């Protein structure tokens, strides 16, 4: 487990590779990205609720995620209306982790799903590696299929794996992947090295970013696994990782530790607070930063 000084070394190393705190770009951004959970559980019509939010928060939001496969319950016209609305605000749209439901119908259904997502205006397809329960090579094929369609691929990883997925230690070289031979079990085992190696292979296959599930890592600010976060960022880099921030306290920790360039997935109710934190962090390191918003002076 990393200690506080080790995390600081990682942070300093990132700055040495150009991860300065005062250079978060304007949209469209490759880092310092804020992805927002859709507000589609509102009692108001989905497009109306989103319109109200984006009218005020649009400049601060980079991505919109259809959580829990909610788009599968909507008519195609409404989905297209929502994706068009997001695009008007220069916001990309992600499917969320719904793809695993399609794979039960066979590989051909997934290809059809990708084509339909593209037709509906989605920009990113998320793949929940834990829920998919696919061999690694099969997951890589899905990443390549998404990329070949012109969409972005974003695999989602958890730090816990089925115990049968963990290669035997005597056969495992550093960074190597050994195909599991045991049957699936119900036992979950933590393995950050396996998460990183699989994420690296997805990036090599063309994945645009890796989403890190909050469970067991950053679900609550008072129990953050800072050692795991530091190791993931140290190996994959800030630009290629996005962390699910479950609440405002978690968002604050990420920005204070890794600066405004960290990519975070948050609820729509936390967008303004996150932007305030990013702006405060940048003004502290560069008082004349052109990204300081007048909202922060209120």
Short mmCIF file of C-alpha atoms in Angstrom, two decimals, residues 9-251:
data_model
loop_
_atom_site.label_atom_id
_atom_site.label_comp_id
_atom_site.label_asym_id
_atom_site.label_seq_id
_atom_site.Cartn_x
_atom_site.Cartn_y
_atom_site.Cartn_z
CA UNK A 9 5.97 11.40 -5.66
CA UNK A 10 3.38 10.19 -8.22
CA UNK A 11 1.76 13.63 -8.28
CA UNK A 12 5.12 15.35 -8.77
CA UNK A 13 6.02 12.89 -11.53
CA UNK A 14 2.79 13.71 -13.34
CA UNK A 15 3.61 17.39 -13.23
CA UNK A 16 7.03 16.54 -14.61
CA UNK A 17 5.34 14.96 -17.65
CA UNK A 18 3.36 18.12 -18.32
CA UNK A 19 0.40 17.69 -15.97
CA UNK A 20 0.45 21.25 -14.69
CA UNK A 21 -2.47 22.58 -12.71
CA UNK A 22 -3.06 25.74 -14.73
CA UNK A 23 -3.47 24.49 -18.29
CA UNK A 24 -6.92 22.92 -18.46
CA UNK A 25 -8.09 23.59 -22.02
CA UNK A 26 -11.44 24.80 -23.28
CA UNK A 27 -14.00 22.40 -24.81
CA UNK A 28 -13.63 19.98 -26.45
CA UNK A 29 -11.23 18.72 -23.78
CA UNK A 30 -9.09 15.58 -23.67
CA UNK A 31 -8.41 16.02 -19.95
CA UNK A 32 -10.06 17.91 -17.12
CA UNK A 33 -13.24 16.25 -18.43
CA UNK A 34 -16.49 16.37 -16.49
CA UNK A 35 -18.92 13.64 -17.48
CA UNK A 36 -22.41 14.08 -16.05
CA UNK A 37 -24.91 11.41 -15.04
CA UNK A 38 -28.19 11.90 -16.88
CA UNK A 39 -31.09 13.41 -14.90
CA UNK A 40 -33.59 11.04 -16.54
CA UNK A 41 -35.02 9.81 -13.26
CA UNK A 42 -36.79 13.17 -12.93
CA UNK A 43 -40.60 13.30 -12.99
CA UNK A 44 -40.37 15.96 -15.69
CA UNK A 45 -39.92 14.99 -19.34
CA UNK A 46 -36.33 13.90 -19.92
CA UNK A 47 -35.58 16.51 -22.56
CA UNK A 48 -37.12 19.32 -20.51
CA UNK A 49 -35.11 18.44 -17.39
CA UNK A 50 -31.91 18.21 -19.40
CA UNK A 51 -32.58 21.48 -21.23
CA UNK A 52 -32.89 23.34 -17.93
CA UNK A 53 -29.65 21.84 -16.63
CA UNK A 54 -27.60 22.44 -19.76
CA UNK A 55 -28.82 26.03 -20.10
CA UNK A 56 -26.93 26.80 -16.89
CA UNK A 57 -24.25 24.09 -16.71
CA UNK A 58 -23.54 23.43 -20.39
CA UNK A 59 -20.16 25.25 -20.48
CA UNK A 60 -18.89 23.09 -17.60
CA UNK A 61 -20.06 19.69 -18.89
CA UNK A 62 -18.03 17.67 -21.41
CA UNK A 63 -20.01 14.44 -21.50
CA UNK A 64 -23.49 13.10 -20.77
CA UNK A 65 -23.96 9.49 -19.72
CA UNK A 66 -27.24 7.60 -20.12
CA UNK A 67 -27.05 5.73 -16.81
CA UNK A 68 -28.42 2.26 -16.26
CA UNK A 69 -29.45 1.72 -19.85
CA UNK A 70 -32.28 4.25 -19.49
CA UNK A 71 -32.16 4.96 -23.24
CA UNK A 72 -33.48 1.46 -23.85
CA UNK A 73 -36.77 2.53 -22.24
CA UNK A 74 -37.16 5.63 -24.40
CA UNK A 75 -38.46 6.02 -27.90
CA UNK A 76 -35.82 6.55 -30.58
CA UNK A 77 -37.11 10.04 -31.38
CA UNK A 78 -36.66 11.14 -27.77
CA UNK A 79 -33.14 9.65 -27.57
CA UNK A 80 -32.18 11.45 -30.76
CA UNK A 81 -33.67 14.69 -29.43
CA UNK A 82 -31.55 14.37 -26.27
CA UNK A 83 -28.31 13.58 -28.12
CA UNK A 84 -28.92 16.51 -30.47
CA UNK A 85 -29.48 18.78 -27.47
CA UNK A 86 -26.21 17.65 -25.90
CA UNK A 87 -24.31 18.17 -29.15
CA UNK A 88 -25.60 21.75 -29.37
CA UNK A 89 -23.77 22.36 -26.10
CA UNK A 90 -20.59 20.65 -27.39
CA UNK A 91 -21.22 17.67 -25.12
CA UNK A 92 -20.51 14.07 -26.13
CA UNK A 93 -23.02 11.36 -25.23
CA UNK A 94 -22.16 7.97 -23.71
CA UNK A 95 -24.38 4.89 -23.58
CA UNK A 96 -23.46 3.88 -20.06
CA UNK A 97 -22.96 0.18 -19.29
CA UNK A 98 -25.91 -1.34 -21.17
CA UNK A 99 -23.97 -3.38 -23.72
CA UNK A 100 -23.79 -6.51 -21.55
CA UNK A 101 -27.56 -7.01 -21.95
CA UNK A 102 -27.18 -7.10 -25.72
CA UNK A 103 -24.43 -9.71 -25.73
CA UNK A 104 -26.82 -12.31 -24.32
CA UNK A 105 -28.39 -12.37 -27.75
CA UNK A 106 -25.11 -13.18 -29.50
CA UNK A 107 -22.19 -11.29 -31.12
CA UNK A 108 -24.24 -10.13 -34.11
CA UNK A 109 -26.63 -8.28 -31.80
CA UNK A 110 -23.75 -6.24 -30.43
CA UNK A 111 -22.73 -5.10 -33.89
CA UNK A 112 -26.32 -4.07 -34.52
CA UNK A 113 -26.32 -2.26 -31.16
CA UNK A 114 -23.20 -0.27 -32.15
CA UNK A 115 -24.77 0.72 -35.46
CA UNK A 116 -27.99 1.80 -33.76
CA UNK A 117 -26.08 3.82 -31.14
CA UNK A 118 -24.30 5.67 -33.92
CA UNK A 119 -27.58 6.35 -35.72
CA UNK A 120 -29.11 7.73 -32.51
CA UNK A 121 -26.26 10.19 -32.02
CA UNK A 122 -24.18 8.47 -29.33
CA UNK A 123 -20.48 9.26 -29.40
CA UNK A 124 -19.15 6.79 -26.81
CA UNK A 125 -20.00 3.20 -25.95
CA UNK A 126 -19.13 2.09 -22.45
CA UNK A 127 -18.20 -1.54 -21.78
CA UNK A 128 -18.52 -2.78 -18.20
CA UNK A 129 -15.75 -5.39 -18.14
CA UNK A 130 -17.02 -6.84 -14.87
CA UNK A 131 -20.61 -7.34 -16.02
CA UNK A 132 -19.66 -8.58 -19.48
CA UNK A 133 -17.67 -11.51 -18.05
CA UNK A 134 -15.90 -12.01 -21.38
CA UNK A 135 -12.43 -13.41 -22.05
CA UNK A 136 -9.94 -10.60 -22.45
CA UNK A 137 -9.47 -11.18 -26.18
CA UNK A 138 -13.25 -10.96 -26.70
CA UNK A 139 -13.35 -7.64 -24.84
CA UNK A 140 -10.56 -6.34 -27.08
CA UNK A 141 -12.53 -7.37 -30.17
CA UNK A 142 -15.49 -5.33 -28.94
CA UNK A 143 -13.23 -2.31 -28.44
CA UNK A 144 -11.95 -2.65 -32.01
CA UNK A 145 -15.48 -3.09 -33.36
CA UNK A 146 -16.61 0.13 -31.67
CA UNK A 147 -13.59 2.01 -32.98
CA UNK A 148 -14.05 0.71 -36.52
CA UNK A 149 -17.58 2.15 -36.46
CA UNK A 150 -16.21 5.62 -35.74
CA UNK A 151 -17.32 5.76 -32.10
CA UNK A 152 -15.28 6.05 -28.92
CA UNK A 153 -14.80 3.04 -26.66
CA UNK A 154 -14.67 3.39 -22.88
CA UNK A 155 -14.17 0.15 -20.90
CA UNK A 156 -15.19 0.31 -17.25
CA UNK A 157 -13.14 -1.63 -14.69
CA UNK A 158 -13.56 -2.53 -11.05
CA UNK A 159 -10.64 -3.40 -8.78
CA UNK A 160 -12.27 -6.72 -7.83
CA UNK A 161 -12.30 -9.77 -10.09
CA UNK A 162 -13.68 -13.26 -9.92
CA UNK A 163 -11.01 -15.36 -8.21
CA UNK A 164 -10.85 -17.60 -11.28
CA UNK A 165 -9.63 -14.63 -13.35
CA UNK A 166 -6.48 -14.24 -11.23
CA UNK A 167 -3.50 -16.01 -12.83
CA UNK A 168 -1.45 -18.33 -10.63
CA UNK A 169 1.37 -16.33 -9.06
CA UNK A 170 4.07 -18.76 -10.21
CA UNK A 171 3.06 -18.22 -13.84
CA UNK A 172 2.70 -14.47 -13.67
CA UNK A 173 5.45 -12.15 -14.78
CA UNK A 174 5.13 -8.43 -14.06
CA UNK A 175 2.57 -6.91 -16.39
CA UNK A 176 1.85 -10.22 -18.11
CA UNK A 177 -1.58 -11.65 -18.73
CA UNK A 178 -2.16 -15.38 -18.28
CA UNK A 179 -5.52 -16.74 -19.42
CA UNK A 180 -7.45 -18.22 -16.45
CA UNK A 181 -8.19 -21.93 -16.55
CA UNK A 182 -10.46 -22.28 -13.54
CA UNK A 183 -14.25 -22.15 -13.63
CA UNK A 184 -16.07 -18.99 -12.60
CA UNK A 185 -16.73 -18.67 -8.87
CA UNK A 186 -18.63 -16.27 -6.65
CA UNK A 187 -15.49 -15.21 -4.79
CA UNK A 188 -14.28 -11.67 -5.56
CA UNK A 189 -10.59 -10.85 -5.19
CA UNK A 190 -8.90 -7.43 -5.31
CA UNK A 191 -6.14 -7.11 -7.91
CA UNK A 192 -5.12 -3.64 -9.06
CA UNK A 193 -2.28 -5.00 -11.22
CA UNK A 194 -4.73 -7.08 -13.25
CA UNK A 195 -7.02 -4.05 -13.63
CA UNK A 196 -4.12 -1.97 -14.95
CA UNK A 197 -2.85 -4.66 -17.32
CA UNK A 198 -6.29 -5.22 -18.85
CA UNK A 199 -6.83 -1.48 -19.12
CA UNK A 200 -3.47 -1.14 -20.88
CA UNK A 201 -4.44 -3.79 -23.40
CA UNK A 202 -7.74 -2.03 -24.07
CA UNK A 203 -5.88 1.23 -24.67
CA UNK A 204 -3.51 -0.56 -27.03
CA UNK A 205 -6.58 -1.89 -28.89
CA UNK A 206 -7.83 1.69 -29.37
CA UNK A 207 -9.94 2.48 -26.30
CA UNK A 208 -10.17 6.23 -25.77
CA UNK A 209 -10.43 6.26 -21.99
CA UNK A 210 -10.73 3.88 -19.04
CA UNK A 211 -13.55 4.40 -16.54
CA UNK A 212 -12.77 3.31 -12.97
CA UNK A 213 -15.74 2.11 -10.91
CA UNK A 214 -16.12 3.83 -7.54
CA UNK A 215 -16.92 0.57 -5.72
CA UNK A 216 -14.12 -0.46 -3.33
CA UNK A 217 -11.96 2.49 -4.47
CA UNK A 218 -13.62 5.88 -4.06
CA UNK A 219 -17.21 5.26 -2.99
CA UNK A 220 -16.81 7.48 0.09
CA UNK A 221 -14.33 10.24 0.85
CA UNK A 222 -13.57 8.83 4.31
CA UNK A 223 -12.49 5.46 2.89
CA UNK A 224 -10.70 6.39 -0.33
CA UNK A 225 -8.16 3.83 -1.53
CA UNK A 226 -5.54 6.45 -2.27
CA UNK A 227 -2.90 3.78 -2.93
CA UNK A 228 -4.98 2.24 -5.74
CA UNK A 229 -5.85 5.60 -7.28
CA UNK A 230 -2.18 6.66 -7.29
CA UNK A 231 -1.09 3.39 -8.88
CA UNK A 232 -3.73 3.56 -11.64
CA UNK A 233 -2.89 7.17 -12.51
CA UNK A 234 0.83 6.50 -12.30
CA UNK A 235 0.55 3.65 -14.83
CA UNK A 236 -2.26 4.81 -17.14
CA UNK A 237 -1.92 8.60 -16.84
CA UNK A 238 -4.48 11.28 -16.02
CA UNK A 239 -5.56 11.80 -19.61
CA UNK A 240 -6.60 8.17 -20.15
CA UNK A 241 -8.47 7.57 -16.88
CA UNK A 242 -11.81 8.75 -15.53
CA UNK A 243 -12.91 8.12 -11.95
CA UNK A 244 -16.46 7.88 -10.72
CA UNK A 245 -16.82 10.46 -7.94
CA UNK A 246 -19.77 9.41 -5.80
CA UNK A 247 -20.21 12.71 -3.97
CA UNK A 248 -18.88 16.25 -3.58
CA UNK A 249 -16.30 15.26 -0.95
CA UNK A 250 -14.79 12.67 -3.30
CA UNK A 251 -14.64 15.22 -6.13
#
